[in-house]
Amino acid sequence: MFESLGNKLQDILDRLGRESKLTEAQVKASMREIRMALLEADVNFNVAKDFVAKVSEKAVGQNVLGSLNAGQTVVKLVHDELVDTLGGKTAQPELKTQGNVWFMVGLQGAGKTTSTGKLAAHYKKKGRRVLLVAADTQRPAARDQLEVLGKQVGVPVLKVNDGETPAETKRRLDEYLKTDYRDLVIVDTAGRLQIDEALMDQLAALQTELHPTETLLVIDAMTGQEALNVAQTFDQRVQVSGLVITKMDGDARGGAALSARSVTGKPIYFAGTSEKMTGLDQFHPDRVAGRILG
Ligand code: GDP
């Protein structure tokens, strides 16, 4: 991912970096090239436009033109803007000493169940007592899949039964927690093929019962800008608190991942980097920017 964008940006910035003094025309031409490269990588139109506008504004504001090492300064401005676009500082989901309930939501196939297993492994390693709740009653094999993943990473799984109401799920969860203390409960909710009103109502009802402290939306980097439309719709209905972007190891052009923070206003907490249970990275904007710019 980001390969083609990275190569193009590196070319443009290499040329800029070699200039000791820059004319306004040179900066303008470079900004046009950067905007094109972003759009070709499937970055959201407004995000690409804002990106070059901000870099240009700063270049003018800092009197870069005509100054010594002007090219290097612009290169740094582009790098910093990339970090900002990706979210600035590293963001993490809120984790209290106890009573953490996280909902995993998203479209079917986005990698929700896989990411649920990965998060269980990640936080177990950090010393958390994790319980997984298999509440994806929509995709036939999802609950069994989570049970297998739970076994694999050594975390118990409570399975929601067919036709169970959210209130019953809440009662069964409370019962479970009485005998087996857990400080982080991660709920793999029903995935859907597309945004579906009835399923959204069901998800909202489960939220009302279980009071999640985080609602993590899992989006698939391979689906491009469509993933961000989906994100906005989910957020309107079930208030998303953060994002997990999966399949960052694939050959997606990267535009969705790059635009996700700006378009949704939600922090990216994690990136999925393989199908394995170890394939989950904390999302560090500065490292990702560094990777893109080589
Ligand atoms: P769900 O329907 O959202 O629960 O989706 P799954 O968790 O079953 O994932 C759908 C497919 O995507 C499976 O084949 C996963 O192995 C795969 N997958 C999930 N996350 C990643 C990832 O980060 N990288 C890669 N390469 N594959 C992934």
PDB file of C-alpha atoms and ligand atoms in Angstrom:
ATOM      1  CA  MET A   1       0.000   0.000   0.000  1.00  0.00           C
ATOM      2  CA  PHE A   2       1.031   3.634  -0.612  1.00  0.00           C
ATOM      3  CA  GLU A   3       3.693   2.367  -3.028  1.00  0.00           C
ATOM      4  CA  SER A   4       2.732   4.387  -6.058  1.00  0.00           C
ATOM      5  CA  LEU A   5       1.849   7.489  -3.998  1.00  0.00           C
ATOM      6  CA  GLY A   6       5.106   7.170  -2.075  1.00  0.00           C
ATOM      7  CA  ASN A   7       7.181   6.934  -5.253  1.00  0.00           C
ATOM      8  CA  LYS A   8       5.501   9.958  -6.787  1.00  0.00           C
ATOM      9  CA  LEU A   9       5.803  12.108  -3.676  1.00  0.00           C
ATOM     10  CA  GLN A  10       9.422  11.091  -3.219  1.00  0.00           C
ATOM     11  CA  ASP A  11      10.167  12.175  -6.807  1.00  0.00           C
ATOM     12  CA  ILE A  12       8.511  15.542  -6.350  1.00  0.00           C
ATOM     13  CA  LEU A  13      10.144  16.143  -2.974  1.00  0.00           C
ATOM     14  CA  ASP A  14      13.588  15.041  -4.155  1.00  0.00           C
ATOM     15  CA  ARG A  15      13.422  17.668  -6.858  1.00  0.00           C
ATOM     16  CA  LEU A  16      12.165  20.303  -4.419  1.00  0.00           C
ATOM     17  CA  GLY A  17      14.753  19.408  -1.792  1.00  0.00           C
ATOM     18  CA  ARG A  18      17.586  20.156  -4.197  1.00  0.00           C
ATOM     19  CA  GLU A  19      16.433  23.758  -4.737  1.00  0.00           C
ATOM     20  CA  SER A  20      18.157  26.304  -2.549  1.00  0.00           C
ATOM     21  CA  LYS A  21      15.868  29.115  -3.643  1.00  0.00           C
ATOM     22  CA  LEU A  22      12.349  28.639  -4.932  1.00  0.00           C
ATOM     23  CA  THR A  23      10.137  30.822  -7.065  1.00  0.00           C
ATOM     24  CA  GLU A  24       6.418  31.088  -6.546  1.00  0.00           C
ATOM     25  CA  ALA A  25       5.884  29.359  -9.881  1.00  0.00           C
ATOM     26  CA  GLN A  26       8.022  26.396  -8.799  1.00  0.00           C
ATOM     27  CA  VAL A  27       6.066  25.981  -5.560  1.00  0.00           C
ATOM     28  CA  LYS A  28       2.768  26.243  -7.402  1.00  0.00           C
ATOM     29  CA  ALA A  29       3.806  23.627  -9.945  1.00  0.00           C
ATOM     30  CA  SER A  30       4.964  21.248  -7.207  1.00  0.00           C
ATOM     31  CA  MET A  31       1.725  21.691  -5.265  1.00  0.00           C
ATOM     32  CA  ARG A  32      -0.242  20.856  -8.410  1.00  0.00           C
ATOM     33  CA  GLU A  33       1.813  17.697  -8.830  1.00  0.00           C
ATOM     34  CA  ILE A  34       1.281  16.725  -5.177  1.00  0.00           C
ATOM     35  CA  ARG A  35      -2.460  17.269  -5.518  1.00  0.00           C
ATOM     36  CA  MET A  36      -2.538  15.058  -8.621  1.00  0.00           C
ATOM     37  CA  ALA A  37      -0.542  12.329  -6.867  1.00  0.00           C
ATOM     38  CA  LEU A  38      -2.947  12.387  -3.910  1.00  0.00           C
ATOM     39  CA  LEU A  39      -6.000  12.204  -6.158  1.00  0.00           C
ATOM     40  CA  GLU A  40      -4.502   9.345  -8.170  1.00  0.00           C
ATOM     41  CA  ALA A  41      -3.999   7.485  -4.880  1.00  0.00           C
ATOM     42  CA  ASP A  42      -7.761   7.864  -4.270  1.00  0.00           C
ATOM     43  CA  VAL A  43      -7.428  10.510  -1.561  1.00  0.00           C
ATOM     44  CA  ASN A  44     -10.718  12.355  -0.985  1.00  0.00           C
ATOM     45  CA  PHE A  45     -10.978  15.442  -3.228  1.00  0.00           C
ATOM     46  CA  ASN A  46     -11.416  17.973  -0.396  1.00  0.00           C
ATOM     47  CA  VAL A  47      -8.676  16.387   1.688  1.00  0.00           C
ATOM     48  CA  ALA A  48      -6.242  16.677  -1.251  1.00  0.00           C
ATOM     49  CA  LYS A  49      -7.303  20.277  -1.877  1.00  0.00           C
ATOM     50  CA  ASP A  50      -6.912  21.280   1.780  1.00  0.00           C
ATOM     51  CA  PHE A  51      -3.588  19.489   1.963  1.00  0.00           C
ATOM     52  CA  VAL A  52      -1.899  21.576  -0.733  1.00  0.00           C
ATOM     53  CA  ALA A  53      -3.672  24.748   0.369  1.00  0.00           C
ATOM     54  CA  LYS A  54      -2.241  24.381   3.876  1.00  0.00           C
ATOM     55  CA  VAL A  55       1.278  23.611   2.671  1.00  0.00           C
ATOM     56  CA  SER A  56       1.179  26.564   0.261  1.00  0.00           C
ATOM     57  CA  GLU A  57      -0.132  28.881   2.959  1.00  0.00           C
ATOM     58  CA  LYS A  58       2.626  27.875   5.370  1.00  0.00           C
ATOM     59  CA  ALA A  59       5.279  28.209   2.682  1.00  0.00           C
ATOM     60  CA  VAL A  60       4.150  31.793   2.080  1.00  0.00           C
ATOM     61  CA  GLY A  61       3.671  32.524   5.789  1.00  0.00           C
ATOM     62  CA  GLN A  62       7.171  31.366   6.624  1.00  0.00           C
ATOM     63  CA  ASN A  63       8.730  33.445   3.849  1.00  0.00           C
ATOM     64  CA  VAL A  64      10.170  30.326   2.308  1.00  0.00           C
ATOM     65  CA  LEU A  65      10.381  31.773  -1.167  1.00  0.00           C
ATOM     66  CA  GLY A  66      13.834  33.020  -1.968  1.00  0.00           C
ATOM     67  CA  SER A  67      15.204  31.915   1.406  1.00  0.00           C
ATOM     68  CA  LEU A  68      18.133  29.560   1.812  1.00  0.00           C
ATOM     69  CA  ASN A  69      17.251  25.810   1.736  1.00  0.00           C
ATOM     70  CA  ALA A  70      13.748  26.687   0.559  1.00  0.00           C
ATOM     71  CA  GLY A  71      13.274  23.249  -0.988  1.00  0.00           C
ATOM     72  CA  GLN A  72      14.114  21.455   2.263  1.00  0.00           C
ATOM     73  CA  THR A  73      11.685  23.652   4.162  1.00  0.00           C
ATOM     74  CA  VAL A  74       8.838  22.792   1.797  1.00  0.00           C
ATOM     75  CA  VAL A  75       9.709  19.103   2.042  1.00  0.00           C
ATOM     76  CA  LYS A  76       9.366  19.378   5.824  1.00  0.00           C
ATOM     77  CA  LEU A  77       6.049  21.208   5.483  1.00  0.00           C
ATOM     78  CA  VAL A  78       4.709  18.369   3.293  1.00  0.00           C
ATOM     79  CA  HIS A  79       5.874  15.762   5.796  1.00  0.00           C
ATOM     80  CA  ASP A  80       4.270  17.614   8.727  1.00  0.00           C
ATOM     81  CA  GLU A  81       1.018  18.060   6.823  1.00  0.00           C
ATOM     82  CA  LEU A  82       0.932  14.345   6.056  1.00  0.00           C
ATOM     83  CA  VAL A  83       1.326  13.547   9.768  1.00  0.00           C
ATOM     84  CA  ASP A  84      -1.476  16.016  10.591  1.00  0.00           C
ATOM     85  CA  THR A  85      -3.780  14.537   7.940  1.00  0.00           C
ATOM     86  CA  LEU A  86      -3.236  11.070   9.399  1.00  0.00           C
ATOM     87  CA  GLY A  87      -4.281  12.351  12.833  1.00  0.00           C
ATOM     88  CA  GLY A  88      -1.201  14.026  14.338  1.00  0.00           C
ATOM     89  CA  LYS A  89      -0.478  12.215  17.587  1.00  0.00           C
ATOM     90  CA  THR A  90      -0.925   8.469  18.114  1.00  0.00           C
ATOM     91  CA  ALA A  91      -4.431   7.857  19.470  1.00  0.00           C
ATOM     92  CA  GLN A  92      -5.471   4.946  21.667  1.00  0.00           C
ATOM     93  CA  PRO A  93      -8.862   3.730  22.809  1.00  0.00           C
ATOM     94  CA  GLU A  94      -9.773   4.641  26.364  1.00  0.00           C
ATOM     95  CA  LEU A  95      -8.855   1.860  28.769  1.00  0.00           C
ATOM     96  CA  LYS A  96      -9.960   2.166  32.388  1.00  0.00           C
ATOM     97  CA  THR A  97      -8.830  -0.247  35.096  1.00  0.00           C
ATOM     98  CA  GLN A  98     -12.162  -2.063  34.833  1.00  0.00           C
ATOM     99  CA  GLY A  99     -15.545  -2.044  33.133  1.00  0.00           C
ATOM    100  CA  ASN A 100     -14.295  -1.587  29.579  1.00  0.00           C
ATOM    101  CA  VAL A 101     -16.794  -2.685  26.933  1.00  0.00           C
ATOM    102  CA  TRP A 102     -15.783  -2.254  23.319  1.00  0.00           C
ATOM    103  CA  PHE A 103     -18.059  -2.769  20.342  1.00  0.00           C
ATOM    104  CA  MET A 104     -16.646  -3.846  17.006  1.00  0.00           C
ATOM    105  CA  VAL A 105     -18.893  -2.685  14.179  1.00  0.00           C
ATOM    106  CA  GLY A 106     -18.658  -2.676  10.397  1.00  0.00           C
ATOM    107  CA  LEU A 107     -19.709  -4.213   7.143  1.00  0.00           C
ATOM    108  CA  GLN A 108     -19.412  -7.932   6.534  1.00  0.00           C
ATOM    109  CA  GLY A 109     -16.015  -8.867   5.157  1.00  0.00           C
ATOM    110  CA  ALA A 110     -14.262  -5.752   6.476  1.00  0.00           C
ATOM    111  CA  GLY A 111     -12.269  -7.892   8.898  1.00  0.00           C
ATOM    112  CA  LYS A 112     -14.331  -7.304  12.042  1.00  0.00           C
ATOM    113  CA  THR A 113     -14.125 -10.799  13.527  1.00  0.00           C
ATOM    114  CA  THR A 114     -10.432 -11.133  12.660  1.00  0.00           C
ATOM    115  CA  SER A 115      -9.683  -7.735  14.245  1.00  0.00           C
ATOM    116  CA  THR A 116     -11.657  -8.720  17.356  1.00  0.00           C
ATOM    117  CA  GLY A 117      -9.376 -11.750  17.792  1.00  0.00           C
ATOM    118  CA  LYS A 118      -6.292  -9.615  17.167  1.00  0.00           C
ATOM    119  CA  LEU A 119      -7.336  -7.045  19.780  1.00  0.00           C
ATOM    120  CA  ALA A 120      -7.949  -9.830  22.311  1.00  0.00           C
ATOM    121  CA  ALA A 121      -4.424 -11.149  21.720  1.00  0.00           C
ATOM    122  CA  HIS A 122      -2.936  -7.636  21.875  1.00  0.00           C
ATOM    123  CA  TYR A 123      -4.559  -6.674  25.178  1.00  0.00           C
ATOM    124  CA  LYS A 124      -4.110 -10.084  26.768  1.00  0.00           C
ATOM    125  CA  LYS A 125      -0.391  -9.639  26.175  1.00  0.00           C
ATOM    126  CA  LYS A 126      -0.622  -6.314  27.995  1.00  0.00           C
ATOM    127  CA  GLY A 127      -2.018  -8.135  31.023  1.00  0.00           C
ATOM    128  CA  ARG A 128      -5.715  -7.460  30.481  1.00  0.00           C
ATOM    129  CA  ARG A 129      -8.383 -10.028  31.345  1.00  0.00           C
ATOM    130  CA  VAL A 130     -10.285 -10.092  28.072  1.00  0.00           C
ATOM    131  CA  LEU A 131     -13.654 -11.672  27.311  1.00  0.00           C
ATOM    132  CA  LEU A 132     -14.938 -11.882  23.757  1.00  0.00           C
ATOM    133  CA  VAL A 133     -18.665 -11.784  23.050  1.00  0.00           C
ATOM    134  CA  ALA A 134     -19.680 -13.381  19.758  1.00  0.00           C
ATOM    135  CA  ALA A 135     -22.745 -11.322  18.848  1.00  0.00           C
ATOM    136  CA  ASP A 136     -22.474 -11.513  15.064  1.00  0.00           C
ATOM    137  CA  THR A 137     -25.664 -13.476  14.528  1.00  0.00           C
ATOM    138  CA  GLN A 138     -25.844 -12.249  10.942  1.00  0.00           C
ATOM    139  CA  ARG A 139     -22.973 -14.037   9.240  1.00  0.00           C
ATOM    140  CA  PRO A 140     -23.552 -17.788   9.679  1.00  0.00           C
ATOM    141  CA  ALA A 141     -20.020 -18.839  10.651  1.00  0.00           C
ATOM    142  CA  ALA A 142     -18.957 -15.685  12.513  1.00  0.00           C
ATOM    143  CA  ARG A 143     -19.630 -16.955  16.065  1.00  0.00           C
ATOM    144  CA  ASP A 144     -17.798 -20.235  15.449  1.00  0.00           C
ATOM    145  CA  GLN A 145     -14.959 -18.309  13.793  1.00  0.00           C
ATOM    146  CA  LEU A 146     -14.602 -16.115  16.894  1.00  0.00           C
ATOM    147  CA  GLU A 147     -14.673 -19.172  19.140  1.00  0.00           C
ATOM    148  CA  VAL A 148     -11.782 -20.657  17.170  1.00  0.00           C
ATOM    149  CA  LEU A 149      -9.856 -17.368  17.363  1.00  0.00           C
ATOM    150  CA  GLY A 150     -10.554 -17.131  21.109  1.00  0.00           C
ATOM    151  CA  LYS A 151      -9.073 -20.600  21.632  1.00  0.00           C
ATOM    152  CA  GLN A 152      -6.111 -19.686  19.479  1.00  0.00           C
ATOM    153  CA  VAL A 153      -5.261 -16.585  21.515  1.00  0.00           C
ATOM    154  CA  GLY A 154      -6.327 -18.058  24.865  1.00  0.00           C
ATOM    155  CA  VAL A 155      -9.318 -15.839  25.627  1.00  0.00           C
ATOM    156  CA  PRO A 156     -12.826 -17.071  26.570  1.00  0.00           C
ATOM    157  CA  VAL A 157     -15.748 -16.434  24.231  1.00  0.00           C
ATOM    158  CA  LEU A 158     -19.383 -15.939  25.251  1.00  0.00           C
ATOM    159  CA  LYS A 159     -21.673 -16.782  22.352  1.00  0.00           C
ATOM    160  CA  VAL A 160     -24.947 -14.940  21.816  1.00  0.00           C
ATOM    161  CA  ASN A 161     -27.790 -17.337  20.925  1.00  0.00           C
ATOM    162  CA  ASP A 162     -30.029 -17.025  17.889  1.00  0.00           C
ATOM    163  CA  GLY A 163     -33.035 -14.836  18.635  1.00  0.00           C
ATOM    164  CA  GLU A 164     -31.617 -13.623  21.956  1.00  0.00           C
ATOM    165  CA  THR A 165     -32.718 -10.089  22.914  1.00  0.00           C
ATOM    166  CA  PRO A 166     -30.138  -7.454  23.906  1.00  0.00           C
ATOM    167  CA  ALA A 167     -31.546  -7.552  27.462  1.00  0.00           C
ATOM    168  CA  GLU A 168     -30.959 -11.319  27.623  1.00  0.00           C
ATOM    169  CA  THR A 169     -27.431 -10.865  26.325  1.00  0.00           C
ATOM    170  CA  LYS A 170     -26.801  -8.276  29.041  1.00  0.00           C
ATOM    171  CA  ARG A 171     -28.149 -10.670  31.722  1.00  0.00           C
ATOM    172  CA  ARG A 172     -25.990 -13.570  30.473  1.00  0.00           C
ATOM    173  CA  LEU A 173     -22.923 -11.335  30.329  1.00  0.00           C
ATOM    174  CA  ASP A 174     -23.492 -10.124  33.920  1.00  0.00           C
ATOM    175  CA  GLU A 175     -23.919 -13.750  35.041  1.00  0.00           C
ATOM    176  CA  TYR A 176     -20.685 -14.718  33.313  1.00  0.00           C
ATOM    177  CA  LEU A 177     -18.720 -11.829  34.859  1.00  0.00           C
ATOM    178  CA  LYS A 178     -19.870 -12.803  38.364  1.00  0.00           C
ATOM    179  CA  THR A 179     -17.884 -16.027  38.195  1.00  0.00           C
ATOM    180  CA  ASP A 180     -15.015 -15.008  35.923  1.00  0.00           C
ATOM    181  CA  TYR A 181     -13.665 -11.458  36.397  1.00  0.00           C
ATOM    182  CA  ARG A 182     -12.827  -9.665  33.147  1.00  0.00           C
ATOM    183  CA  ASP A 183     -11.780  -6.019  32.734  1.00  0.00           C
ATOM    184  CA  LEU A 184     -12.110  -5.742  28.939  1.00  0.00           C
ATOM    185  CA  VAL A 185     -15.123  -7.145  27.091  1.00  0.00           C
ATOM    186  CA  ILE A 186     -14.912  -6.951  23.294  1.00  0.00           C
ATOM    187  CA  VAL A 187     -18.177  -7.517  21.445  1.00  0.00           C
ATOM    188  CA  ASP A 188     -18.106  -8.676  17.828  1.00  0.00           C
ATOM    189  CA  THR A 189     -21.454  -7.289  16.625  1.00  0.00           C
ATOM    190  CA  ALA A 190     -23.534  -8.305  13.627  1.00  0.00           C
ATOM    191  CA  GLY A 191     -21.909  -7.403  10.328  1.00  0.00           C
ATOM    192  CA  ARG A 192     -24.074  -6.447   7.415  1.00  0.00           C
ATOM    193  CA  LEU A 193     -23.662  -6.524   3.674  1.00  0.00           C
ATOM    194  CA  GLN A 194     -24.755  -2.929   3.406  1.00  0.00           C
ATOM    195  CA  ILE A 195     -26.181  -0.292   5.700  1.00  0.00           C
ATOM    196  CA  ASP A 196     -29.451  -1.789   6.813  1.00  0.00           C
ATOM    197  CA  GLU A 197     -31.977   0.012   9.028  1.00  0.00           C
ATOM    198  CA  ALA A 198     -33.182  -3.029  10.960  1.00  0.00           C
ATOM    199  CA  LEU A 199     -29.644  -4.109  11.777  1.00  0.00           C
ATOM    200  CA  MET A 200     -28.713  -0.567  12.808  1.00  0.00           C
ATOM    201  CA  ASP A 201     -31.680  -0.558  15.215  1.00  0.00           C
ATOM    202  CA  GLN A 202     -30.523  -3.893  16.625  1.00  0.00           C
ATOM    203  CA  LEU A 203     -27.009  -2.543  17.103  1.00  0.00           C
ATOM    204  CA  ALA A 204     -28.322   0.613  18.794  1.00  0.00           C
ATOM    205  CA  ALA A 205     -30.455  -1.551  21.108  1.00  0.00           C
ATOM    206  CA  LEU A 206     -27.416  -3.625  22.094  1.00  0.00           C
ATOM    207  CA  GLN A 207     -25.516  -0.392  22.778  1.00  0.00           C
ATOM    208  CA  THR A 208     -28.318   0.797  25.053  1.00  0.00           C
ATOM    209  CA  GLU A 209     -28.045  -2.424  27.094  1.00  0.00           C
ATOM    210  CA  LEU A 210     -24.282  -2.859  27.229  1.00  0.00           C
ATOM    211  CA  HIS A 211     -23.124   0.800  27.289  1.00  0.00           C
ATOM    212  CA  PRO A 212     -19.911   0.394  25.299  1.00  0.00           C
ATOM    213  CA  THR A 213     -17.056   2.626  26.380  1.00  0.00           C
ATOM    214  CA  GLU A 214     -15.653   2.505  22.817  1.00  0.00           C
ATOM    215  CA  THR A 215     -17.320   1.733  19.493  1.00  0.00           C
ATOM    216  CA  LEU A 216     -14.665   0.795  16.978  1.00  0.00           C
ATOM    217  CA  LEU A 217     -15.575   0.840  13.321  1.00  0.00           C
ATOM    218  CA  VAL A 218     -13.634  -1.649  11.228  1.00  0.00           C
ATOM    219  CA  ILE A 219     -13.094  -0.487   7.657  1.00  0.00           C
ATOM    220  CA  ASP A 220     -11.422  -2.213   4.769  1.00  0.00           C
ATOM    221  CA  ALA A 221      -8.686  -0.126   3.095  1.00  0.00           C
ATOM    222  CA  MET A 222      -9.274  -2.041  -0.136  1.00  0.00           C
ATOM    223  CA  THR A 223     -12.776  -0.598  -0.552  1.00  0.00           C
ATOM    224  CA  GLY A 224     -11.447   2.943  -0.981  1.00  0.00           C
ATOM    225  CA  GLN A 225     -13.611   6.021  -0.513  1.00  0.00           C
ATOM    226  CA  GLU A 226     -16.753   3.902  -0.172  1.00  0.00           C
ATOM    227  CA  ALA A 227     -15.396   2.775   3.200  1.00  0.00           C
ATOM    228  CA  LEU A 228     -15.558   6.392   4.367  1.00  0.00           C
ATOM    229  CA  ASN A 229     -19.173   6.861   3.264  1.00  0.00           C
ATOM    230  CA  VAL A 230     -19.986   3.760   5.280  1.00  0.00           C
ATOM    231  CA  ALA A 231     -18.085   5.228   8.234  1.00  0.00           C
ATOM    232  CA  GLN A 232     -20.151   8.393   8.196  1.00  0.00           C
ATOM    233  CA  THR A 233     -23.416   6.473   8.094  1.00  0.00           C
ATOM    234  CA  PHE A 234     -22.386   4.226  10.988  1.00  0.00           C
ATOM    235  CA  ASP A 235     -21.328   7.261  12.993  1.00  0.00           C
ATOM    236  CA  GLN A 236     -24.690   8.960  12.524  1.00  0.00           C
ATOM    237  CA  ARG A 237     -26.479   5.902  13.914  1.00  0.00           C
ATOM    238  CA  VAL A 238     -24.208   4.389  16.538  1.00  0.00           C
ATOM    239  CA  GLN A 239     -21.584   7.050  17.301  1.00  0.00           C
ATOM    240  CA  VAL A 240     -18.244   5.616  16.391  1.00  0.00           C
ATOM    241  CA  SER A 241     -15.340   6.534  18.688  1.00  0.00           C
ATOM    242  CA  GLY A 242     -12.421   5.294  16.599  1.00  0.00           C
ATOM    243  CA  LEU A 243     -11.329   3.352  13.549  1.00  0.00           C
ATOM    244  CA  VAL A 244      -9.515   0.136  12.766  1.00  0.00           C
ATOM    245  CA  ILE A 245      -8.323   0.062   9.155  1.00  0.00           C
ATOM    246  CA  THR A 246      -7.741  -3.447   7.878  1.00  0.00           C
ATOM    247  CA  LYS A 247      -5.839  -4.900   4.922  1.00  0.00           C
ATOM    248  CA  MET A 248      -3.145  -2.230   5.001  1.00  0.00           C
ATOM    249  CA  ASP A 249      -0.899  -5.022   3.700  1.00  0.00           C
ATOM    250  CA  GLY A 250      -2.917  -5.194   0.473  1.00  0.00           C
ATOM    251  CA  ASP A 251      -2.349  -3.304  -2.744  1.00  0.00           C
ATOM    252  CA  ALA A 252      -4.945  -0.589  -2.117  1.00  0.00           C
ATOM    253  CA  ARG A 253      -3.781   2.816  -3.316  1.00  0.00           C
ATOM    254  CA  GLY A 254      -4.061   4.118   0.233  1.00  0.00           C
ATOM    255  CA  GLY A 255      -6.439   7.025  -0.302  1.00  0.00           C
ATOM    256  CA  ALA A 256      -9.051   5.744   2.134  1.00  0.00           C
ATOM    257  CA  ALA A 257      -6.506   5.322   4.933  1.00  0.00           C
ATOM    258  CA  LEU A 258      -5.055   8.753   4.214  1.00  0.00           C
ATOM    259  CA  SER A 259      -8.437  10.471   4.145  1.00  0.00           C
ATOM    260  CA  ALA A 260     -10.107   8.543   6.984  1.00  0.00           C
ATOM    261  CA  ARG A 261      -9.201  10.880   9.822  1.00  0.00           C
ATOM    262  CA  SER A 262     -10.161  14.093   7.986  1.00  0.00           C
ATOM    263  CA  VAL A 263     -13.355  12.752   6.436  1.00  0.00           C
ATOM    264  CA  THR A 264     -14.747  11.022   9.545  1.00  0.00           C
ATOM    265  CA  GLY A 265     -13.172  13.163  12.268  1.00  0.00           C
ATOM    266  CA  LYS A 266     -12.396   9.916  14.135  1.00  0.00           C
ATOM    267  CA  PRO A 267      -8.937   8.798  15.205  1.00  0.00           C
ATOM    268  CA  ILE A 268      -7.383   5.718  13.622  1.00  0.00           C
ATOM    269  CA  TYR A 269      -6.393   3.454  16.500  1.00  0.00           C
ATOM    270  CA  PHE A 270      -5.136   0.361  14.697  1.00  0.00           C
ATOM    271  CA  ALA A 271      -4.092  -0.949  11.306  1.00  0.00           C
ATOM    272  CA  GLY A 272      -4.574  -4.562  10.220  1.00  0.00           C
ATOM    273  CA  THR A 273      -1.478  -5.814   8.443  1.00  0.00           C
ATOM    274  CA  SER A 274      -2.102  -9.531   7.809  1.00  0.00           C
ATOM    275  CA  GLU A 275      -4.616 -12.313   8.292  1.00  0.00           C
ATOM    276  CA  LYS A 276      -2.709 -13.622  11.320  1.00  0.00           C
ATOM    277  CA  MET A 277      -3.587 -12.863  14.932  1.00  0.00           C
ATOM    278  CA  THR A 278      -0.329 -10.925  15.256  1.00  0.00           C
ATOM    279  CA  GLY A 279      -1.176  -8.723  12.261  1.00  0.00           C
ATOM    280  CA  LEU A 280      -2.327  -5.648  14.142  1.00  0.00           C
ATOM    281  CA  ASP A 281      -0.295  -2.462  14.575  1.00  0.00           C
ATOM    282  CA  GLN A 282      -0.995   0.571  16.642  1.00  0.00           C
ATOM    283  CA  PHE A 283      -1.457   3.422  14.165  1.00  0.00           C
ATOM    284  CA  HIS A 284       1.340   5.963  14.447  1.00  0.00           C
ATOM    285  CA  PRO A 285       0.733   8.894  12.038  1.00  0.00           C
ATOM    286  CA  ASP A 286       4.401   9.932  12.038  1.00  0.00           C
ATOM    287  CA  ARG A 287       5.606   6.421  11.200  1.00  0.00           C
ATOM    288  CA  VAL A 288       3.048   6.007   8.427  1.00  0.00           C
ATOM    289  CA  ALA A 289       4.021   9.387   6.977  1.00  0.00           C
ATOM    290  CA  GLY A 290       7.655   8.335   7.194  1.00  0.00           C
ATOM    291  CA  ARG A 291       6.856   5.132   5.349  1.00  0.00           C
ATOM    292  CA  ILE A 292       5.049   6.976   2.565  1.00  0.00           C
ATOM    293  CA  LEU A 293       7.879   9.467   2.091  1.00  0.00           C
ATOM    294  CA  GLY A 294      10.542   6.749   2.301  1.00  0.00           C
TER     295      GLY A 294
HETATM  296  P1  GDP B   1     -15.980  -9.814   9.026  1.00  0.00           P
HETATM  297  O1  GDP B   1     -17.078 -10.313   8.152  1.00  0.00           O
HETATM  298  O2  GDP B   1     -15.898  -8.313   9.033  1.00  0.00           O
HETATM  299  O3  GDP B   1     -15.992 -10.387  10.397  1.00  0.00           O
HETATM  300  O4  GDP B   1     -14.629 -10.263   8.289  1.00  0.00           O
HETATM  301  P2  GDP B   1     -13.515 -11.343   8.665  1.00  0.00           P
HETATM  302  O5  GDP B   1     -12.876 -11.015   9.959  1.00  0.00           O
HETATM  303  O6  GDP B   1     -14.070 -12.711   8.506  1.00  0.00           O
HETATM  304  O7  GDP B   1     -12.445 -11.036   7.513  1.00  0.00           O
HETATM  305  C1  GDP B   1     -12.740 -11.162   6.141  1.00  0.00           C
HETATM  306  C2  GDP B   1     -11.480 -11.623   5.401  1.00  0.00           C
HETATM  307  O8  GDP B   1     -10.483 -10.606   5.467  1.00  0.00           O
HETATM  308  C3  GDP B   1     -10.848 -12.870   6.013  1.00  0.00           C
HETATM  309  O9  GDP B   1     -10.372 -13.696   4.976  1.00  0.00           O
HETATM  310  C4  GDP B   1      -9.672 -12.312   6.836  1.00  0.00           C
HETATM  311  O10 GDP B   1      -8.629 -13.228   6.972  1.00  0.00           O
HETATM  312  C5  GDP B   1      -9.274 -11.133   5.982  1.00  0.00           C
HETATM  313  N1  GDP B   1      -8.591 -10.067   6.756  1.00  0.00           N
HETATM  314  C6  GDP B   1      -9.032  -9.416   7.843  1.00  0.00           C
HETATM  315  N2  GDP B   1      -8.152  -8.467   8.243  1.00  0.00           N
HETATM  316  C7  GDP B   1      -7.100  -8.528   7.387  1.00  0.00           C
HETATM  317  C8  GDP B   1      -5.864  -7.789   7.246  1.00  0.00           C
HETATM  318  O11 GDP B   1      -5.540  -6.864   8.000  1.00  0.00           O
HETATM  319  N3  GDP B   1      -5.061  -8.164   6.206  1.00  0.00           N
HETATM  320  C9  GDP B   1      -5.394  -9.157   5.340  1.00  0.00           C
HETATM  321  N4  GDP B   1      -4.544  -9.429   4.353  1.00  0.00           N
HETATM  322  N5  GDP B   1      -6.541  -9.845   5.423  1.00  0.00           N
HETATM  323  C10 GDP B   1      -7.388  -9.544   6.429  1.00  0.00           C
END
